[in-house]
mmCIF file of C-alpha atoms and ligand atoms in Angstrom:
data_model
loop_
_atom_site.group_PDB
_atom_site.id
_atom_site.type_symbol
_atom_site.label_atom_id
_atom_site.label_comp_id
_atom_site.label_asym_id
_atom_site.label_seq_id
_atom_site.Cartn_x
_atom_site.Cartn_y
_atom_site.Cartn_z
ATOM 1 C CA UNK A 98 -9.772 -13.117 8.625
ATOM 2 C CA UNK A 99 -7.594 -15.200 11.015
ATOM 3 C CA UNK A 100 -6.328 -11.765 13.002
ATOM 4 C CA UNK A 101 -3.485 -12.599 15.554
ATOM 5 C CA UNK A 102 -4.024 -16.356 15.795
ATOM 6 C CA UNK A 103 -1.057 -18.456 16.830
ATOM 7 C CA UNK A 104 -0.444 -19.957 13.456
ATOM 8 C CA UNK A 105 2.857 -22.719 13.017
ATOM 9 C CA UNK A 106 4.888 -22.257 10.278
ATOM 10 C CA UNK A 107 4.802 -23.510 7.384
ATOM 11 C CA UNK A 108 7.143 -23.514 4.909
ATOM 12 C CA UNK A 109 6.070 -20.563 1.757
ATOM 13 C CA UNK A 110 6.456 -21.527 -1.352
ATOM 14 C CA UNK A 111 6.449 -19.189 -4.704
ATOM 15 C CA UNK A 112 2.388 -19.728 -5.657
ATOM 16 C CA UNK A 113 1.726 -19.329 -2.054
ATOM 17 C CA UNK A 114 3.551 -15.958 -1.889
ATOM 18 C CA UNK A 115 1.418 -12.802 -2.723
ATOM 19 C CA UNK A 116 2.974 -11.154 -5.863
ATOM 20 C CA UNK A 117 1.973 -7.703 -4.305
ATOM 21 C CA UNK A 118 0.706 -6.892 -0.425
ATOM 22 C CA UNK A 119 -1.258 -3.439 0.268
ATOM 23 C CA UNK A 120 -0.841 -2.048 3.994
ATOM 24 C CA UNK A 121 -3.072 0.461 5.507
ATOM 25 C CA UNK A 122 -0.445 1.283 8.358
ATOM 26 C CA UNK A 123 -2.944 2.048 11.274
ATOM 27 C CA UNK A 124 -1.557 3.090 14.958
ATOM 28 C CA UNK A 125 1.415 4.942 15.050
ATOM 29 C CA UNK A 126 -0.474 7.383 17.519
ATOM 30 C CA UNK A 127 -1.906 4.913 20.158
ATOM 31 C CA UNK A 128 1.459 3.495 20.405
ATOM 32 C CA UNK A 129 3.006 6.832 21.190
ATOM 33 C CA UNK A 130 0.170 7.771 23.216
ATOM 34 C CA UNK A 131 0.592 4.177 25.124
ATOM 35 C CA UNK A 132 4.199 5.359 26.316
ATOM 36 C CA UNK A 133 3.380 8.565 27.239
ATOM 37 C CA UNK A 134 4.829 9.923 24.268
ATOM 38 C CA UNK A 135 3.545 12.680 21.574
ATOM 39 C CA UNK A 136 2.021 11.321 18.309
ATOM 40 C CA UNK A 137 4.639 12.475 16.023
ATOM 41 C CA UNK A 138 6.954 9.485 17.967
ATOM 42 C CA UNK A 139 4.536 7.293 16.372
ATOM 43 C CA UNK A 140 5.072 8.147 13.188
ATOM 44 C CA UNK A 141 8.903 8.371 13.808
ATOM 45 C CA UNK A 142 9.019 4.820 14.640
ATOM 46 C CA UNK A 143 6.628 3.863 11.970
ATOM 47 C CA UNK A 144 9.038 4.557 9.784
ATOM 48 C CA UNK A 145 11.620 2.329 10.979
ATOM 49 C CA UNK A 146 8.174 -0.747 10.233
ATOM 50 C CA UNK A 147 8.055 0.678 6.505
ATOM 51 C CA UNK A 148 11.573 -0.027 6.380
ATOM 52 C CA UNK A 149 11.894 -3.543 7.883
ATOM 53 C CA UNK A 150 8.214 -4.183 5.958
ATOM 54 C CA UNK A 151 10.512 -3.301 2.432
ATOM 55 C CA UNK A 152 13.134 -5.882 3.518
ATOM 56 C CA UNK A 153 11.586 -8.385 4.486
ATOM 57 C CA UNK A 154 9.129 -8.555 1.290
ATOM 58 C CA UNK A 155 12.740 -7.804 -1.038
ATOM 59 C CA UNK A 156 13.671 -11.385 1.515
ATOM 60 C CA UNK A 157 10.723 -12.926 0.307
ATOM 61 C CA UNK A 158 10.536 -12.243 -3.354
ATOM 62 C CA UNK A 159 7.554 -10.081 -3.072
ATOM 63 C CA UNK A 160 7.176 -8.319 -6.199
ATOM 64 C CA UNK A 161 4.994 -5.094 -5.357
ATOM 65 C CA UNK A 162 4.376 -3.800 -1.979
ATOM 66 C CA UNK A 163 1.435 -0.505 -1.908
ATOM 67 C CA UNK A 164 1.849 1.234 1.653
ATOM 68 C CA UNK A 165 -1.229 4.013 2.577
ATOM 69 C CA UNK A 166 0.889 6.924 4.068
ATOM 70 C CA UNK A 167 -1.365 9.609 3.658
ATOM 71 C CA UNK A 168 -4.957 9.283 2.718
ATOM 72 C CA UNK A 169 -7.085 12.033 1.558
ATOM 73 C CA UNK A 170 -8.876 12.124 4.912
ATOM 74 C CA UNK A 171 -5.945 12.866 6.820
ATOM 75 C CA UNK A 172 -5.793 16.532 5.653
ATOM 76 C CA UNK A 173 -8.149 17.238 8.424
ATOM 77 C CA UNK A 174 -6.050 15.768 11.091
ATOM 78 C CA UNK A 175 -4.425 18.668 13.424
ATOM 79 C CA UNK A 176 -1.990 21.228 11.397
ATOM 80 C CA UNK A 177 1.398 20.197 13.428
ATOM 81 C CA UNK A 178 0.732 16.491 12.371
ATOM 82 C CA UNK A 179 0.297 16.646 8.773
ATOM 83 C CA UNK A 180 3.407 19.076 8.710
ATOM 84 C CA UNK A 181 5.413 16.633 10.558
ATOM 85 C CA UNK A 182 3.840 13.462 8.347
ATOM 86 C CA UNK A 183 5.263 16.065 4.979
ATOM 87 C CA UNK A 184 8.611 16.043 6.657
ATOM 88 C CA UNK A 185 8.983 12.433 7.632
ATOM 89 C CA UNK A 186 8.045 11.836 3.968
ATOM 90 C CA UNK A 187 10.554 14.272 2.825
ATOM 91 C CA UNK A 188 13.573 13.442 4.761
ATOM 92 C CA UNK A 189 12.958 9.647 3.965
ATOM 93 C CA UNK A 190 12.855 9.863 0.577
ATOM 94 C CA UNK A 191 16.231 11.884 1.012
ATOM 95 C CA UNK A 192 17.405 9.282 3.070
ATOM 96 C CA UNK A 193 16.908 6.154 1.835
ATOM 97 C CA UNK A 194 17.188 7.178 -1.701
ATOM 98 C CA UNK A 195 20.773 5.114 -2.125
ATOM 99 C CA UNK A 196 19.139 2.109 -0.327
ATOM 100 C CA UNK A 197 16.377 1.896 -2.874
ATOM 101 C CA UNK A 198 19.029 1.819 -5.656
ATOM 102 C CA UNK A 199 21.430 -0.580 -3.666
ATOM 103 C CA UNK A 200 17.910 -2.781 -2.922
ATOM 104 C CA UNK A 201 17.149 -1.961 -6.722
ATOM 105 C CA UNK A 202 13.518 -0.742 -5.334
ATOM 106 C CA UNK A 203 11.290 1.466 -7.895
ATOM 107 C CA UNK A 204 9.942 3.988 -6.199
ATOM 108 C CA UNK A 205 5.912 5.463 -7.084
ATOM 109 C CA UNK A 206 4.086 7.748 -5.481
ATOM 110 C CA UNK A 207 0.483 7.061 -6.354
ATOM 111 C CA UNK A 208 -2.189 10.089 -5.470
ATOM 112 C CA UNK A 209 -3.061 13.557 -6.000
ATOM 113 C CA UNK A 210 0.424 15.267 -5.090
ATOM 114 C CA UNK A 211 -0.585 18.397 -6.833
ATOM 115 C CA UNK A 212 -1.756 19.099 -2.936
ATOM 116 C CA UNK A 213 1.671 19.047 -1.217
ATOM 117 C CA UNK A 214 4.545 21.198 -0.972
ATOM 118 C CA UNK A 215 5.911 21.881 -3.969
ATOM 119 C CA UNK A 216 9.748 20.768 -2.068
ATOM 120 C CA UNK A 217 8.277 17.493 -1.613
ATOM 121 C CA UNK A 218 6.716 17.442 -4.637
ATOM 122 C CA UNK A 219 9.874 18.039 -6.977
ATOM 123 C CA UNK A 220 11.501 14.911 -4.427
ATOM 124 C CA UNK A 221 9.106 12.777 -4.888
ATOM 125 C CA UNK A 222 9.487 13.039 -8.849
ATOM 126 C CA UNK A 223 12.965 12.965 -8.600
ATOM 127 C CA UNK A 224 13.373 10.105 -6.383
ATOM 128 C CA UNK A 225 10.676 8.138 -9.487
ATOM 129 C CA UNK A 226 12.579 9.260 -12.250
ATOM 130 C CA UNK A 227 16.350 8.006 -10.411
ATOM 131 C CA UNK A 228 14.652 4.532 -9.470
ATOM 132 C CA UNK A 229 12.171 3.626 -12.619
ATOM 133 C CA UNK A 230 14.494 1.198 -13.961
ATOM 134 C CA UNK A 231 14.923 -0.926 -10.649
ATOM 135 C CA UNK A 232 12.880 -4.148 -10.623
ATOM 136 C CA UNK A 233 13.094 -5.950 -7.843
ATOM 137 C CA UNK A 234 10.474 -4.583 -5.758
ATOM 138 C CA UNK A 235 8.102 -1.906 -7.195
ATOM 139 C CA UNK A 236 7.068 0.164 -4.046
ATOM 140 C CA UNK A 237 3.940 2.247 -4.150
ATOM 141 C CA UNK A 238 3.547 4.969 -1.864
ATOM 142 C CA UNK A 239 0.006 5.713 -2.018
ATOM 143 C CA UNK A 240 0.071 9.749 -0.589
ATOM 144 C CA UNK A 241 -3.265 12.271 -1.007
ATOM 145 C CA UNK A 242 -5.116 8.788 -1.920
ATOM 146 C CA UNK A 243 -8.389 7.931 -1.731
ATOM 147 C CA UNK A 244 -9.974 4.710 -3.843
ATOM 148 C CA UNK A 245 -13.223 7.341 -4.494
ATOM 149 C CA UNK A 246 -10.343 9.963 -5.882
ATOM 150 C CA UNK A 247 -8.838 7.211 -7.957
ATOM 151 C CA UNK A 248 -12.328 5.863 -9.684
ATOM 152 C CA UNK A 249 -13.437 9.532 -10.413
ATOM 153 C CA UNK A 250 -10.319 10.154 -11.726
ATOM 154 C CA UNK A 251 -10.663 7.313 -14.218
ATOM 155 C CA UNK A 252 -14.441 7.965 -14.873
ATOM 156 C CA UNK A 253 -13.197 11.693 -15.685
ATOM 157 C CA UNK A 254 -10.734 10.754 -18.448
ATOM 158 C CA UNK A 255 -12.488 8.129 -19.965
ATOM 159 C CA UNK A 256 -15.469 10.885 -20.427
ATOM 160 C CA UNK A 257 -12.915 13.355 -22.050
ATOM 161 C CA UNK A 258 -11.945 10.082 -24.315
ATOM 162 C CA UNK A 259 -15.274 9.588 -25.211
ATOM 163 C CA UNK A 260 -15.979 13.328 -25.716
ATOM 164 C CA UNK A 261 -13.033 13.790 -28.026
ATOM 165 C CA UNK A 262 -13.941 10.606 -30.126
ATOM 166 C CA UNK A 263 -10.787 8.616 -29.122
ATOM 167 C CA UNK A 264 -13.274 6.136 -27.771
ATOM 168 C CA UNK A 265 -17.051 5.352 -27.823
ATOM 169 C CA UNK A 266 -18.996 4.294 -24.203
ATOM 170 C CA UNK A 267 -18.771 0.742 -25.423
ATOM 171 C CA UNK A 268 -15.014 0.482 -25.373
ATOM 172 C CA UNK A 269 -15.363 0.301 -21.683
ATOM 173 C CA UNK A 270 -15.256 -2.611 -20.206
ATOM 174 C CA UNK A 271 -12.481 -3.458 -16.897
ATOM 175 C CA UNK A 272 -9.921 -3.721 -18.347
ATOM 176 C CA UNK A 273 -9.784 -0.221 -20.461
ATOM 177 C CA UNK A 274 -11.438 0.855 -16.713
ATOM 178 C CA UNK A 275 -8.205 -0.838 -14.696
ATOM 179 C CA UNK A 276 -5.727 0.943 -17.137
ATOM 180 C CA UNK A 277 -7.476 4.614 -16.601
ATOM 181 C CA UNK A 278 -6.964 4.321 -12.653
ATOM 182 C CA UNK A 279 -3.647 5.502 -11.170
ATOM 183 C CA UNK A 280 -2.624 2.029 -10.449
ATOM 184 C CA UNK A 281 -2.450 0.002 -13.530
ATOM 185 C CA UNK A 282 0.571 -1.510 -14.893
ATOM 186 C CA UNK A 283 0.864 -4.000 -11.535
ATOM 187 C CA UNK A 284 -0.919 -6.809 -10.990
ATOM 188 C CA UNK A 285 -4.116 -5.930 -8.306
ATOM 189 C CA UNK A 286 -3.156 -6.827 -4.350
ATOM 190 C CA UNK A 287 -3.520 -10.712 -3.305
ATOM 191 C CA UNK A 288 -2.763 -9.659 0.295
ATOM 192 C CA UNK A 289 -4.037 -6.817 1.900
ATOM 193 C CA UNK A 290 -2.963 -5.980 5.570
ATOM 194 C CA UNK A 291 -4.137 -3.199 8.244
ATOM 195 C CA UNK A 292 -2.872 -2.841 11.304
ATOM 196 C CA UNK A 293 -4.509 -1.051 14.283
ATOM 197 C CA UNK A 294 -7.057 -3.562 15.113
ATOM 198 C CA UNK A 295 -9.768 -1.759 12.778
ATOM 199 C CA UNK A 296 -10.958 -4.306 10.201
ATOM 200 C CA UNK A 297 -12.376 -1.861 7.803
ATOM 201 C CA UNK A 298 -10.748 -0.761 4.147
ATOM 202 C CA UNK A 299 -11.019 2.993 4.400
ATOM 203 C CA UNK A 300 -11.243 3.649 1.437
ATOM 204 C CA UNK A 301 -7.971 2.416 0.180
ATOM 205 C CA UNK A 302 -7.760 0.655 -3.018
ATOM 206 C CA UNK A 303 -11.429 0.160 -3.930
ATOM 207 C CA UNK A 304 -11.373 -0.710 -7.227
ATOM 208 C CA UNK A 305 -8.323 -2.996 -7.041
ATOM 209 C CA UNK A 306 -9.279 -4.636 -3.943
ATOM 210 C CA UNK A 307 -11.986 -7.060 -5.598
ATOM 211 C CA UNK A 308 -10.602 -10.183 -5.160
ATOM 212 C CA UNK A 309 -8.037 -9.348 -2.189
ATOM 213 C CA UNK A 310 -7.521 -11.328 0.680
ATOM 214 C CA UNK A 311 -8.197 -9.285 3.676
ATOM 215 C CA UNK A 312 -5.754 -9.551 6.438
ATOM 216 C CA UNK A 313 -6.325 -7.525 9.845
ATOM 217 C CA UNK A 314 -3.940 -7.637 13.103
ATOM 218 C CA UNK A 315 -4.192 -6.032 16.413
ATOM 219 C CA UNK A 316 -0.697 -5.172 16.426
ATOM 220 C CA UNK A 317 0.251 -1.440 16.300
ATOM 221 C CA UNK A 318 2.163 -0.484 12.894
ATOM 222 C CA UNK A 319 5.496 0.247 14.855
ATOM 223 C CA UNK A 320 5.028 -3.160 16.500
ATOM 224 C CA UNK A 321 4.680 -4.705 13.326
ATOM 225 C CA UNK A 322 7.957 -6.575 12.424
ATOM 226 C CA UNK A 323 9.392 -9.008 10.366
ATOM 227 C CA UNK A 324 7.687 -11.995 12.671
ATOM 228 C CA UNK A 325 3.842 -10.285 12.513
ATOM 229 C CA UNK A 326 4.926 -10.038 8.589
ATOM 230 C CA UNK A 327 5.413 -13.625 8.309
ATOM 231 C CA UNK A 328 2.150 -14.734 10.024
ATOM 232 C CA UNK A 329 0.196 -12.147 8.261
ATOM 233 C CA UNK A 330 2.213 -14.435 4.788
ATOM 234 C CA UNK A 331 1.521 -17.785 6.313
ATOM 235 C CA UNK A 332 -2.550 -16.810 7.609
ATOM 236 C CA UNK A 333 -2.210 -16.092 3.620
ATOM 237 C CA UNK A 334 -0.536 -19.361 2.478
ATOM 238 C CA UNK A 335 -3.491 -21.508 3.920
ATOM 239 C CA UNK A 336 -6.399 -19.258 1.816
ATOM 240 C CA UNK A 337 -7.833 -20.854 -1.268
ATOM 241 C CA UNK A 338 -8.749 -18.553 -3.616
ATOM 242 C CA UNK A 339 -11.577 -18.906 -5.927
ATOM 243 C CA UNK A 340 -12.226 -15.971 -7.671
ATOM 244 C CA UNK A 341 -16.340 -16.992 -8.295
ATOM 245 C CA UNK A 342 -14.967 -20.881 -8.683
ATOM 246 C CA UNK A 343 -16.418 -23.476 -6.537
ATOM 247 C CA UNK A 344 -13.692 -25.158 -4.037
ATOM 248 C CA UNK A 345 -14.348 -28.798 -6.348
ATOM 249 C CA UNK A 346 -13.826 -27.059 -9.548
ATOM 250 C CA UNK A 347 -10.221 -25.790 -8.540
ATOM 251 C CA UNK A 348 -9.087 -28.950 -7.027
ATOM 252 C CA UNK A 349 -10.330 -30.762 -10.130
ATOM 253 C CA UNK A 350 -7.654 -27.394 -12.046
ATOM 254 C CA UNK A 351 -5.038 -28.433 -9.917
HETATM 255 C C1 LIG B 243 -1.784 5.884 10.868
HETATM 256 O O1 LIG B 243 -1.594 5.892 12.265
HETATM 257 C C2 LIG B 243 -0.584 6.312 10.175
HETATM 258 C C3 LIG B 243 -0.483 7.390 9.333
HETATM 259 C C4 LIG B 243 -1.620 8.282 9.021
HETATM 260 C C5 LIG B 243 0.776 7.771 8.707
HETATM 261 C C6 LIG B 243 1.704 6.656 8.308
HETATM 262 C C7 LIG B 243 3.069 7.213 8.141
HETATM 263 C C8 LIG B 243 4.224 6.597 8.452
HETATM 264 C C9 LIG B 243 4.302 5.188 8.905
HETATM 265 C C10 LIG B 243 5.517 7.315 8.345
HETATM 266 C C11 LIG B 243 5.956 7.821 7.024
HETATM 267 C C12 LIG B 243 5.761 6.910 5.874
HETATM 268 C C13 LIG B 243 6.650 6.707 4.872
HETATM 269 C C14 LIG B 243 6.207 5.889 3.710
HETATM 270 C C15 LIG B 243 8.033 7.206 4.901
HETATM 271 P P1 LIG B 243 -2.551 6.816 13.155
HETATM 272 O O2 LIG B 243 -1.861 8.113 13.371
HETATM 273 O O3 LIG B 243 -3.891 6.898 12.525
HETATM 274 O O4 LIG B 243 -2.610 5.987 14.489
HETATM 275 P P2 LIG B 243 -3.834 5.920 15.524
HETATM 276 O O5 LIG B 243 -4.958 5.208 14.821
HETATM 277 O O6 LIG B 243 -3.264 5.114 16.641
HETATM 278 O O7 LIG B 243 -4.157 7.332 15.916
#
């Protein structure tokens, strides 16, 4: 967890590169609050990081990128906020709709939408259905998220499986587990990245998140650009990853 350090560069190659990157997006109100400025600013200019985040991993050949815009903690965050969070969400899916077909981006909300309005709601499925066939970057908008949310959800419809005979409790195992959450046809985070200074997961993507490299930078999310990306890839690049292996064994793989 090598947050902020002055790291050279390095050239990236391919097997180096995460195939997907999950960003808890942490700060947008300090930074508003640092220039005297009212929260929702924050947010405003977050935006404009989501969108330089999505080019620069499209730049880099990043395959899946899984951003936490709304977890399902925020709902008790003041009234004005959350409305103005809904309508940031709306008018940039209406926005940058052409870009993500232009980018060829596939759009996927991930979360309990059933909570939000049903305006955004009908966007957000029509913004999925116009983009499913696009395949250069899959990007995941985890909204009304919560990793807890996402295992009980699993846990509940592999019990009504079990219940109505289509499987017994022994079928069970990870991987019929991994394809019952709501995030299972990519392959699970190799980088994971939060912003804000807080080096905590908050109950993002818990079940997926077992073998992640944790990644955690003081910079504020609308601070983070296309040069905090690149260190946050490179801090990445010099990681060996074991997964239960000893160090010898995967040299001796290599
Ligand atoms: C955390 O900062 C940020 C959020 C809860 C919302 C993130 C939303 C955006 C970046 C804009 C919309 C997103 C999309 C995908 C279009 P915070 O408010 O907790 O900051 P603080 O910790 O400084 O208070």
């Amino acid at each position: 967890m090598n947050s902020d350090a002055d790291v050279g560069e390095i050239p990236l190659v391919a097997g180096q590169l995460p195939v997907h990157v999950a960003i808890i997006m942490d700060g947008n109100g300090r930074w508003a609050e640092a220039r005297g400025e009212p929260r929702h600013a924050g947010h405003r200019a977050g935006v404009a990081s989501v969108r330089s985040t999505i080019e620069e991993c499209i730049r880099h050949g990043i395959q899946v990128l899984t951003l936490f815009a709304f977890s399902s903690e925020n709902w008790r965050r003041p009234k004005a906020e959350i409305n103005l969070l809904m309508d940031l969400f709306l008018s940039s899916l209406q926005r940058e709709l052409k870009r993500m077909q232009s980018n060829e981006i596939q759009l996927r909300v991930v979360g309990d939408i059933s909570a939000f309005p049903e305006k955004l709601q009908k966007r957000i499925r029509a913004s999925e259905q116009a983009t499913c066939g696009n395949r250069r970057l899959v990007l995941q908008i985890a909204a009304n998220y919560g990793g807890r949310w996402d295992i009980i959800q699993a846990a509940r419809k592999l019990a009504v499986a079990a219940r109505s005979g289509d499987i017994v409790p022994e079928d069970i195992d990870e991987k019929v587990f991994a394809r019952a959450t709501s995030i299972n046809d990519v392959p699970d985070p190799d980088l994971f990245i939060r912003t804000g200074g807080e080096r905590r997961i908050s109950n993002f993507l818990l079940w997926h998140s077992a073998y992640t490299e944790l990644y955690f930078t003081s910079a504020l999310w609308p601070d983070f650009d296309a040069a905090e990306f690149r260190r946050a890839l490179d801090d990445y690049a010099r990681r060996q990853r074991r997964f239960g292996q000893t160090g010898a064994q995967l040299e001796a793989s290599d």
